[in-house]
Amino acid sequence: MQSIKSQEKGANVLKIKKICIVGGGTAGWMTAAGLSNKFSDLGISIELVESDKIGTVGVGEATLPHIRYFNNSLGINEKEFMLATRATFKLGIEFCDWGKLGDKYLHPFGDYGMPIHNIEYHHFWLRLLQKGHKSRLCDHSFPVLAAESGKFQHPHGDINKIGSNYGYAYQFDSGLYAKFLRQYSEDRKVKRTEGLVTEVFQDSESGNINAILLEDGTNIESDLFIDCSGFRGLLIEQKLKTGYEDWSNWLPCNRAVAVQCEQKGPSLPYTRATARKAGWQWRIPLQHRTGNGYVYWDKYISDDEAAHKLLNTLEGDPLTEPKQLYFKTGKRKKLWKKNVVAIGLSGGFMEPLESTSIHLIQEGITALIELFPDKSFHKSDIQEYNRRMDLNFDRVRDFLLLHYVATQRDDSEMWKFFRNMMLPSSLEDKLQAWLNRGYLTRYEHGVFHPPSWLAVMAGQNLLPNSYDPRANNFDYDTIKTKLDNLRNENKIAVNKTPGHASYLKKFGASIVN
């Protein structure tokens, strides 16, 4: 008992009293909001340092459903948030030309049907498909049909209704979201300091960062530093020399050009990703404009040509000049080192194919709150944080790579490269489990669940040789009728669903009168 008491007494002495966040933008202000919500009443001061002289990337405007839980944990009102960020609802992502030229499918935030006698629904769909009964997997999903029809409503509370078993996310202006969270954070005693960091001081014994110096001579000391400085990695890399895992051998697209344009017609409740010969193009509809970008591999297209192709495919007149971005896909070898935690682009970058950037920020914040340290910075906490974040990055990487390798395209050198590449063993194992008999591997950690993998593999014509043999224990006509009934019920439910724009107005989140 004496040992336990002494540890408890020591813990009070070692309490974190000051957190300094270096960098603003989406990552910085999400971190400030999350930490201030949990710790501002516990005597921990939080200071965020940013400079208006340094721009943010600011093109990540599409999200995953998990952002709703983050906002809810902060007590944010959905309607107020949507009005402030010009947000639209998002039911999924439409992929065009990924499997073959002319193909398209939608990856929804929901399952396809419900299990039948504890057998996953897609095995029965595969059984009918192999018997020659043709139907799109997408027709078995209410959110897909609703998105394709430009319709939306919040999921029903009644789990027995068709429109209940799906999620939704948002498409919003990330700059306005950062501004919204800044106000939230400052209301909870977060101090914002304007200034450029010119020097970083490191303790000679522990190696911890103990202070930063600003351009105007201000010296800021802190117990814990959060690096949200973007690709530069001002603390985690430039000072602590953590190292970077380069994943260019698997995800070689290394540049992007982005532009905003006028919106033509009503905003749609989904993001679009269209495959191109040297990369892919995004389209993200907000209430007041449309975000566009071309992610590409500079080995096969020049910057000027990429910008030209993007501008020529806009649906409306451009509202901004094209913004050029350069990146290297991968992650820091450690996202937490010493007393520095890297969150956002300072920790790693994944191309925005499945809207994972904001989600990885959220995962970093959540893990930090759960493993919040004292001044001793226990090795076990740091190792657990890095283990969890490594898993998150690894599994996002594999899911993004799936889109490129599950293809029949050979019309360009880039697509030929992906058809012949060596895969990470983690992805290879998952693909073989699917191809052998339609088995979808489940992970304890990882943002994308089996329905997401099913959407991409089936949507890009990667179908298994067989299916769960238990599906053969049921009468064929009975199963066919059950699946046909679900498709018809989905269509009926979609017909009764309001249009996305009209629902935004009814909900009170529309900026359009």
Coordinates of C-alpha atoms in Angstrom, one line a residue:
M1 CA 0.0 0.0 0.0
Q2 CA 2.9 2.4 0.7
S3 CA 4.1 2.0 -2.8
I4 CA 0.7 2.8 -4.3
K5 CA 0.3 5.9 -2.0
S6 CA 3.7 7.2 -3.0
Q7 CA 2.8 6.8 -6.7
E8 CA -0.5 8.7 -6.2
K9 CA 1.4 11.5 -4.5
G10 CA 3.9 11.7 -7.2
A11 CA 1.3 11.8 -9.9
N12 CA 0.0 15.1 -8.5
V13 CA 3.4 16.6 -8.7
L14 CA 3.8 15.5 -12.3
K15 CA 0.5 16.9 -13.6
I16 CA 0.5 18.5 -17.0
K17 CA -0.3 22.2 -16.5
K18 CA 0.3 23.7 -19.9
I19 CA -0.4 22.4 -23.5
C20 CA 1.0 24.3 -26.5
I21 CA -0.5 23.6 -29.9
V22 CA 1.8 24.8 -32.7
G23 CA -0.2 25.4 -35.9
G24 CA -3.9 26.2 -36.5
G25 CA -6.0 25.1 -39.4
T26 CA -8.4 22.2 -39.1
A27 CA -5.9 20.0 -37.2
G28 CA -4.9 22.7 -34.7
W29 CA -8.4 23.9 -33.9
M30 CA -9.9 20.4 -33.8
T31 CA -7.2 19.6 -31.3
A32 CA -7.8 22.8 -29.3
A33 CA -11.6 22.1 -29.2
G34 CA -11.2 18.5 -28.2
L35 CA -8.7 19.1 -25.4
S36 CA -10.4 22.2 -24.1
N37 CA -13.7 20.3 -23.8
K38 CA -12.0 17.7 -21.7
F39 CA -9.4 19.6 -19.7
S40 CA -10.1 23.3 -19.5
D41 CA -11.9 22.9 -16.2
L42 CA -9.1 20.8 -14.7
G43 CA -6.6 23.6 -14.4
I44 CA -4.7 22.9 -17.6
S45 CA -4.0 25.9 -19.8
I46 CA -4.0 25.5 -23.6
E47 CA -2.3 27.9 -26.0
L48 CA -2.4 27.7 -29.8
V49 CA 0.3 29.5 -31.8
E50 CA -0.4 30.2 -35.4
S51 CA 0.6 32.8 -38.0
D52 CA -1.7 34.4 -40.6
K53 CA 1.5 34.6 -42.8
I54 CA 1.4 30.8 -43.2
G55 CA -1.5 29.4 -45.3
T56 CA -3.2 26.1 -44.6
V57 CA -3.8 23.4 -47.1
G58 CA -7.5 23.9 -46.7
V59 CA -8.9 21.6 -49.4
G60 CA -10.2 18.8 -47.3
E61 CA -13.9 19.4 -47.3
A62 CA -15.4 15.9 -47.3
T63 CA -15.7 13.8 -44.2
L64 CA -16.6 10.3 -42.8
P65 CA -19.6 9.7 -40.4
H66 CA -17.2 9.7 -37.4
I67 CA -17.1 13.5 -37.5
R68 CA -20.7 13.5 -36.1
Y69 CA -19.5 11.8 -33.0
F70 CA -16.7 14.3 -32.6
N71 CA -19.1 17.2 -32.9
N72 CA -21.6 15.6 -30.6
S73 CA -18.9 15.0 -28.0
L74 CA -18.3 18.8 -28.0
G75 CA -22.0 19.5 -27.6
I76 CA -22.1 21.2 -31.0
N77 CA -25.6 21.7 -32.5
E78 CA -25.7 20.2 -35.9
K79 CA -27.9 22.9 -37.5
E80 CA -25.6 25.7 -36.2
F81 CA -22.5 23.8 -37.4
M82 CA -24.0 23.3 -40.9
L83 CA -25.0 26.9 -41.2
A84 CA -21.6 28.1 -40.1
T85 CA -19.6 25.8 -42.4
R86 CA -22.0 25.9 -45.5
A87 CA -22.3 22.2 -45.1
T88 CA -24.2 19.6 -47.1
F89 CA -25.1 16.1 -46.1
K90 CA -23.0 13.2 -47.5
L91 CA -24.3 9.7 -48.0
G92 CA -21.2 8.3 -49.6
I93 CA -18.7 8.6 -52.4
E94 CA -19.3 7.9 -56.1
F95 CA -16.4 6.3 -58.0
C96 CA -16.4 6.7 -61.8
D97 CA -14.1 4.8 -64.2
W98 CA -12.1 2.9 -61.5
G99 CA -12.9 -0.7 -62.4
K100 CA -13.3 0.0 -66.2
L101 CA -13.9 3.1 -68.2
G102 CA -17.7 3.8 -68.1
D103 CA -18.2 2.0 -64.8
K104 CA -19.5 3.8 -61.7
Y105 CA -20.6 2.8 -58.2
L106 CA -21.2 4.5 -54.9
H107 CA -19.5 3.6 -51.6
P108 CA -22.3 4.2 -49.0
F109 CA -22.1 4.7 -45.2
G110 CA -24.2 1.7 -44.6
D111 CA -24.6 -2.0 -45.1
Y112 CA -26.2 -3.9 -47.9
G113 CA -29.3 -5.7 -46.6
M114 CA -29.3 -7.5 -43.3
P115 CA -27.9 -11.0 -42.4
I116 CA -30.1 -13.9 -43.1
H117 CA -29.9 -16.6 -40.4
N118 CA -26.5 -15.1 -39.3
I119 CA -25.1 -15.3 -42.9
E120 CA -24.0 -12.0 -44.4
Y121 CA -26.4 -10.7 -47.0
H122 CA -23.8 -10.4 -49.8
H123 CA -23.4 -14.2 -49.9
F124 CA -26.9 -14.6 -51.1
W125 CA -26.4 -11.9 -53.6
L126 CA -23.3 -13.7 -54.9
R127 CA -25.3 -17.0 -55.1
L128 CA -28.0 -15.4 -57.3
L129 CA -25.3 -13.6 -59.4
Q130 CA -23.5 -16.9 -60.1
K131 CA -26.9 -18.4 -61.2
G132 CA -27.3 -15.6 -63.7
H133 CA -29.6 -13.3 -61.8
K134 CA -28.2 -9.9 -62.5
S135 CA -28.7 -7.0 -60.1
R136 CA -26.5 -4.2 -58.9
L137 CA -25.2 -4.5 -55.4
C138 CA -26.0 -0.8 -55.1
D139 CA -29.7 -1.6 -55.6
H140 CA -29.7 -3.3 -52.2
S141 CA -28.6 -0.1 -50.4
F142 CA -31.1 2.6 -49.5
P143 CA -28.4 5.3 -49.1
V144 CA -27.0 4.6 -52.5
L145 CA -30.3 4.9 -54.2
A146 CA -31.2 8.0 -52.2
A147 CA -27.8 9.6 -53.2
E148 CA -28.2 8.8 -56.8
S149 CA -31.6 10.4 -56.7
G150 CA -30.3 13.5 -55.0
K151 CA -32.3 12.8 -51.9
F152 CA -31.6 12.8 -48.2
Q153 CA -33.2 12.5 -44.8
H154 CA -31.9 11.7 -41.3
P155 CA -31.9 7.9 -40.5
H156 CA -35.2 6.7 -38.9
G157 CA -35.1 5.9 -35.2
D158 CA -37.1 2.8 -35.9
I159 CA -34.5 0.1 -36.7
N160 CA -37.2 -2.0 -38.5
K161 CA -37.6 0.6 -41.2
I162 CA -35.6 0.7 -44.4
G163 CA -34.1 4.1 -43.8
S164 CA -32.5 3.3 -40.5
N165 CA -29.4 1.3 -41.0
Y166 CA -27.0 3.8 -42.5
G167 CA -24.8 6.7 -41.5
Y168 CA -24.0 10.0 -43.0
A169 CA -21.3 12.6 -43.0
Y170 CA -20.8 16.2 -44.2
Q171 CA -19.2 18.2 -47.0
F172 CA -18.1 21.5 -45.6
D173 CA -15.7 24.5 -45.9
S174 CA -12.8 23.4 -43.8
G175 CA -11.6 27.0 -43.3
L176 CA -15.0 27.9 -41.9
Y177 CA -14.9 24.8 -39.7
A178 CA -11.6 25.8 -38.2
K179 CA -13.0 29.3 -37.6
F180 CA -16.1 27.8 -35.9
L181 CA -13.9 25.6 -33.7
R182 CA -11.7 28.5 -32.9
Q183 CA -14.6 30.4 -31.4
Y184 CA -15.6 27.2 -29.5
S185 CA -12.1 26.8 -28.1
E186 CA -11.6 30.5 -27.1
D187 CA -15.0 30.3 -25.3
R188 CA -13.3 27.5 -23.2
K189 CA -10.2 29.6 -22.3
V190 CA -7.9 28.5 -25.1
K191 CA -5.4 31.3 -25.8
R192 CA -4.6 32.1 -29.4
T193 CA -1.2 33.7 -30.0
E194 CA -0.2 35.1 -33.4
G195 CA 3.3 34.6 -34.4
L196 CA 6.0 32.7 -36.4
V197 CA 8.1 30.2 -34.6
T198 CA 11.8 31.0 -35.1
E199 CA 13.5 28.7 -32.6
V200 CA 12.7 25.5 -30.7
F201 CA 14.4 24.8 -27.4
Q202 CA 15.1 21.2 -26.2
D203 CA 16.1 20.0 -22.7
S204 CA 19.6 18.7 -22.8
E205 CA 18.9 15.8 -20.5
S206 CA 15.4 14.5 -21.3
G207 CA 15.4 15.6 -25.0
N208 CA 11.9 17.1 -24.4
I209 CA 10.9 20.3 -26.1
N210 CA 10.6 22.9 -23.3
A211 CA 9.9 26.1 -25.2
I212 CA 9.5 27.9 -28.5
L213 CA 10.6 31.4 -29.5
L214 CA 8.4 33.6 -31.7
E215 CA 9.5 36.1 -34.2
D216 CA 8.6 39.0 -31.9
G217 CA 10.7 37.6 -29.1
T218 CA 7.9 35.9 -27.2
N219 CA 9.1 32.8 -25.4
I220 CA 6.4 30.1 -24.7
E221 CA 7.1 27.3 -22.3
S222 CA 4.9 24.2 -22.1
D223 CA 4.8 20.7 -20.6
L224 CA 3.2 19.1 -23.7
F225 CA 3.5 20.2 -27.3
I226 CA 1.1 19.3 -30.1
D227 CA 2.6 19.6 -33.6
C228 CA -0.1 20.8 -36.0
S229 CA 2.4 22.6 -38.2
G230 CA 1.5 20.7 -41.4
F231 CA 3.9 19.0 -43.8
R232 CA 6.9 20.8 -42.2
G233 CA 6.6 18.9 -39.0
L234 CA 8.3 21.8 -37.2
L235 CA 8.6 20.0 -33.9
I236 CA 8.2 16.3 -34.6
E237 CA 10.6 16.3 -37.6
Q238 CA 12.7 19.4 -37.9
K239 CA 13.6 19.3 -34.2
L240 CA 13.2 15.7 -33.0
K241 CA 14.3 14.1 -36.3
T242 CA 11.6 11.4 -36.0
G243 CA 11.9 10.1 -39.6
Y244 CA 9.3 9.4 -42.2
E245 CA 7.9 6.2 -43.7
D246 CA 7.6 6.8 -47.4
W247 CA 4.7 4.9 -49.0
S248 CA 5.3 6.2 -52.5
N249 CA 6.0 2.7 -53.7
W250 CA 2.3 1.8 -53.0
L251 CA 0.6 5.2 -53.3
P252 CA 2.8 7.1 -55.8
C253 CA 0.5 10.1 -56.6
N254 CA 2.5 13.0 -55.2
R255 CA 0.8 16.2 -56.3
A256 CA -2.6 17.8 -56.5
V257 CA -4.1 21.0 -57.9
A258 CA -7.3 22.3 -56.4
V259 CA -9.8 25.0 -57.4
Q260 CA -13.3 26.1 -56.3
C261 CA -16.0 26.8 -58.8
E262 CA -19.6 28.0 -59.0
Q263 CA -22.2 25.5 -58.3
K264 CA -24.7 24.6 -61.1
G265 CA -27.9 23.1 -59.9
P266 CA -28.8 21.8 -56.5
S267 CA -26.0 20.4 -54.3
L268 CA -25.9 16.6 -54.2
P269 CA -25.5 14.5 -51.0
Y270 CA -22.3 12.7 -52.1
T271 CA -18.7 13.3 -53.2
R272 CA -17.4 12.1 -56.5
A273 CA -14.0 10.7 -57.4
T274 CA -13.4 10.2 -61.1
A275 CA -10.3 8.1 -62.2
R276 CA -8.1 9.8 -64.8
K277 CA -5.1 8.4 -66.8
A278 CA -2.6 9.8 -64.3
G279 CA -4.6 10.0 -61.1
W280 CA -8.1 11.0 -60.1
Q281 CA -10.3 14.1 -59.8
W282 CA -12.6 15.0 -56.8
R283 CA -15.8 17.0 -56.8
I284 CA -17.3 18.1 -53.4
P285 CA -20.6 20.0 -53.5
L286 CA -21.1 22.6 -50.7
Q287 CA -24.1 24.9 -50.3
H288 CA -22.4 27.9 -51.9
R289 CA -19.8 26.4 -54.2
T290 CA -18.1 23.2 -55.4
G291 CA -14.7 22.0 -54.4
N292 CA -12.6 20.4 -57.2
G293 CA -9.1 18.9 -57.4
Y294 CA -6.9 16.6 -59.4
V295 CA -4.6 14.2 -57.5
Y296 CA -1.9 12.9 -59.8
W297 CA 1.5 11.2 -60.3
D298 CA 3.9 13.7 -61.8
K299 CA 5.8 10.9 -63.6
Y300 CA 2.9 10.8 -66.1
I301 CA 1.5 14.3 -66.2
S302 CA 2.9 17.8 -65.8
D303 CA 1.6 20.4 -63.3
D304 CA 0.4 22.7 -66.2
E305 CA -1.4 19.8 -68.0
A306 CA -3.1 18.7 -64.7
A307 CA -4.3 22.2 -64.0
H308 CA -5.5 22.5 -67.6
K309 CA -7.5 19.3 -67.5
L310 CA -9.0 20.2 -64.1
L311 CA -10.1 23.7 -65.3
N312 CA -11.6 22.2 -68.5
T313 CA -13.8 19.8 -66.5
L314 CA -15.3 22.3 -64.0
E315 CA -19.1 22.5 -63.9
G316 CA -19.1 26.2 -63.3
D317 CA -16.8 29.2 -63.6
P318 CA -13.8 29.1 -61.3
L319 CA -14.0 31.2 -58.1
T320 CA -10.3 30.8 -57.1
E321 CA -6.9 30.5 -58.8
P322 CA -5.7 26.8 -59.0
K323 CA -3.8 25.9 -55.8
Q324 CA -0.8 23.6 -56.3
L325 CA 0.0 21.0 -53.6
Y326 CA 3.1 18.7 -53.2
F327 CA 3.1 15.8 -50.9
K328 CA 4.6 12.4 -50.2
T329 CA 2.2 9.7 -49.0
G330 CA 3.3 8.1 -45.7
K331 CA 3.6 8.8 -42.0
R332 CA 6.1 9.7 -39.3
K333 CA 7.9 6.7 -37.8
K334 CA 6.5 7.9 -34.5
L335 CA 3.5 10.2 -34.1
W336 CA 4.3 10.7 -30.4
K337 CA 8.0 11.2 -29.5
K338 CA 9.2 12.7 -26.2
N339 CA 6.7 15.3 -25.2
V340 CA 5.5 16.0 -28.8
V341 CA 2.4 14.6 -30.4
A342 CA 2.0 15.1 -34.2
I343 CA -1.6 15.5 -35.3
G344 CA -2.7 16.2 -38.9
L345 CA -0.3 16.6 -41.8
S346 CA 2.6 16.9 -39.4
G347 CA 2.0 13.2 -38.6
G348 CA 1.4 11.9 -42.1
F349 CA -0.5 12.3 -45.3
M350 CA -3.0 10.1 -47.2
E351 CA -4.4 11.3 -50.4
P352 CA -8.1 12.3 -49.9
L353 CA -9.6 9.5 -51.9
E354 CA -11.9 8.3 -49.1
S355 CA -12.0 11.5 -47.0
T356 CA -9.8 10.2 -44.3
S357 CA -7.7 13.3 -43.4
I358 CA -10.0 14.8 -40.9
H359 CA -10.8 11.3 -39.5
L360 CA -7.1 10.7 -38.8
I361 CA -7.0 14.0 -37.0
Q362 CA -9.9 12.9 -34.9
E363 CA -8.3 9.5 -34.1
G364 CA -5.2 11.3 -33.0
I365 CA -7.1 13.6 -30.6
T366 CA -9.2 10.7 -29.2
A367 CA -6.2 8.5 -28.6
L368 CA -4.4 11.4 -26.9
I369 CA -7.3 12.1 -24.6
E370 CA -7.5 8.4 -23.6
L371 CA -3.8 8.2 -23.0
F372 CA -3.3 11.7 -21.6
P373 CA 0.1 11.8 -19.9
D374 CA 1.7 13.3 -16.9
K375 CA 5.1 15.0 -17.0
S376 CA 6.9 11.6 -16.8
F377 CA 5.6 10.7 -20.2
H378 CA 5.5 7.0 -19.6
K379 CA 7.0 4.9 -22.3
S380 CA 4.0 2.5 -22.3
D381 CA 1.5 5.3 -23.1
I382 CA 3.7 6.6 -25.9
Q383 CA 4.1 3.1 -27.4
E384 CA 0.3 2.4 -27.2
Y385 CA -0.5 5.7 -28.9
N386 CA 1.9 5.0 -31.7
R387 CA 0.7 1.4 -32.0
R388 CA -2.9 2.6 -32.4
M389 CA -2.1 5.3 -34.9
D390 CA 0.2 3.0 -36.9
L391 CA -2.8 0.6 -37.3
N392 CA -5.1 3.4 -38.3
F393 CA -2.6 4.6 -41.0
D394 CA -1.8 1.1 -42.2
R395 CA -5.4 0.2 -42.7
V396 CA -6.3 3.4 -44.4
R397 CA -3.3 2.9 -46.7
D398 CA -4.5 -0.6 -47.7
F399 CA -8.1 0.6 -48.3
L400 CA -6.9 3.4 -50.6
L401 CA -4.6 1.1 -52.5
L402 CA -7.5 -1.3 -53.0
H403 CA -9.1 1.2 -55.3
Y404 CA -6.1 1.3 -57.6
V405 CA -5.3 -2.4 -57.8
A406 CA -8.9 -3.6 -58.1
T407 CA -9.0 -2.5 -61.7
Q408 CA -9.2 -3.8 -65.2
R409 CA -7.9 -0.6 -66.8
D410 CA -4.7 -0.8 -68.9
D411 CA -5.2 2.4 -71.0
S412 CA -2.3 4.3 -69.4
E413 CA 1.1 3.6 -67.9
M414 CA -0.2 4.4 -64.4
W415 CA -2.9 1.8 -64.5
K416 CA -0.5 -0.8 -65.9
F417 CA 1.8 -0.1 -63.0
F418 CA -1.0 -0.8 -60.4
R419 CA -2.0 -4.0 -62.2
N420 CA 1.5 -5.4 -61.8
M421 CA 2.6 -4.1 -58.4
M422 CA 3.6 -6.1 -55.3
L423 CA 1.0 -5.6 -52.6
P424 CA 1.5 -5.2 -48.8
S425 CA 1.0 -8.6 -47.2
S426 CA -1.9 -7.1 -45.1
L427 CA -3.8 -6.2 -48.2
E428 CA -2.9 -9.4 -50.1
D429 CA -4.2 -11.6 -47.3
K430 CA -7.5 -9.6 -47.2
L431 CA -7.9 -9.9 -51.0
Q432 CA -7.3 -13.6 -51.0
A433 CA -9.9 -14.2 -48.2
W434 CA -12.4 -12.3 -50.4
L435 CA -11.5 -14.0 -53.7
N436 CA -11.6 -17.5 -52.4
R437 CA -15.1 -17.4 -50.9
G438 CA -16.3 -13.9 -50.3
Y439 CA -15.0 -13.6 -46.8
L440 CA -14.6 -10.1 -45.4
T441 CA -12.0 -9.8 -42.7
R442 CA -13.0 -7.8 -39.6
Y443 CA -10.5 -5.7 -37.6
E444 CA -10.8 -4.5 -34.0
H445 CA -9.3 -1.2 -35.1
G446 CA -9.7 0.5 -38.5
V447 CA -12.2 3.0 -39.9
F448 CA -13.4 1.0 -42.8
H449 CA -15.7 -2.0 -41.9
P450 CA -16.6 -4.9 -44.2
P451 CA -19.4 -3.1 -46.1
S452 CA -16.9 -0.5 -47.3
W453 CA -14.6 -3.2 -48.6
L454 CA -17.5 -5.0 -50.2
A455 CA -18.6 -1.8 -51.9
V456 CA -15.2 -1.2 -53.6
M457 CA -14.4 -4.8 -54.5
A458 CA -17.8 -5.5 -56.0
G459 CA -18.1 -2.1 -57.4
Q460 CA -14.9 -2.5 -59.3
N461 CA -15.8 -6.0 -60.6
L462 CA -13.5 -7.9 -58.2
L463 CA -15.8 -10.9 -57.4
P464 CA -15.0 -14.1 -55.5
N465 CA -14.8 -17.6 -56.9
S466 CA -17.4 -18.8 -54.4
Y467 CA -19.4 -17.8 -51.4
D468 CA -20.4 -19.1 -48.0
P469 CA -21.7 -22.6 -48.7
R470 CA -24.4 -22.2 -46.0
A471 CA -26.2 -19.9 -48.4
N472 CA -27.0 -23.1 -50.5
N473 CA -29.1 -24.5 -47.6
F474 CA -32.0 -22.1 -48.5
D475 CA -34.5 -22.5 -51.3
Y476 CA -33.3 -20.5 -54.4
D477 CA -36.7 -19.0 -55.2
T478 CA -37.3 -18.0 -51.6
I479 CA -33.9 -16.2 -51.4
K480 CA -34.5 -14.5 -54.8
T481 CA -37.9 -13.2 -53.6
K482 CA -36.4 -11.9 -50.4
L483 CA -33.6 -10.0 -52.2
D484 CA -36.0 -8.7 -54.9
N485 CA -38.4 -7.5 -52.2
L486 CA -35.6 -5.5 -50.5
R487 CA -34.7 -3.8 -53.7
N488 CA -38.3 -2.8 -54.3
E489 CA -38.7 -1.6 -50.7
N490 CA -35.6 0.6 -51.2
K491 CA -37.1 2.1 -54.3
I492 CA -40.4 2.8 -52.6
A493 CA -38.6 4.4 -49.6
V494 CA -36.4 6.6 -51.9
N495 CA -39.5 7.8 -53.7
K496 CA -40.9 9.1 -50.4
T497 CA -37.6 10.8 -49.4
P498 CA -37.3 14.5 -49.9
G499 CA -34.8 16.1 -52.2
H500 CA -31.5 17.1 -50.5
A501 CA -31.8 20.8 -51.0
S502 CA -35.4 20.9 -49.8
Y503 CA -34.5 18.8 -46.7
L504 CA -31.7 21.3 -45.9
K505 CA -34.2 24.1 -45.9
K506 CA -36.7 22.2 -43.8
F507 CA -34.0 21.2 -41.3
G508 CA -33.1 24.9 -41.1
A509 CA -29.5 24.4 -42.2
S510 CA -29.7 26.0 -45.6
I511 CA -28.0 29.3 -46.4
V512 CA -30.1 29.6 -49.5
N513 CA -33.4 31.5 -49.0

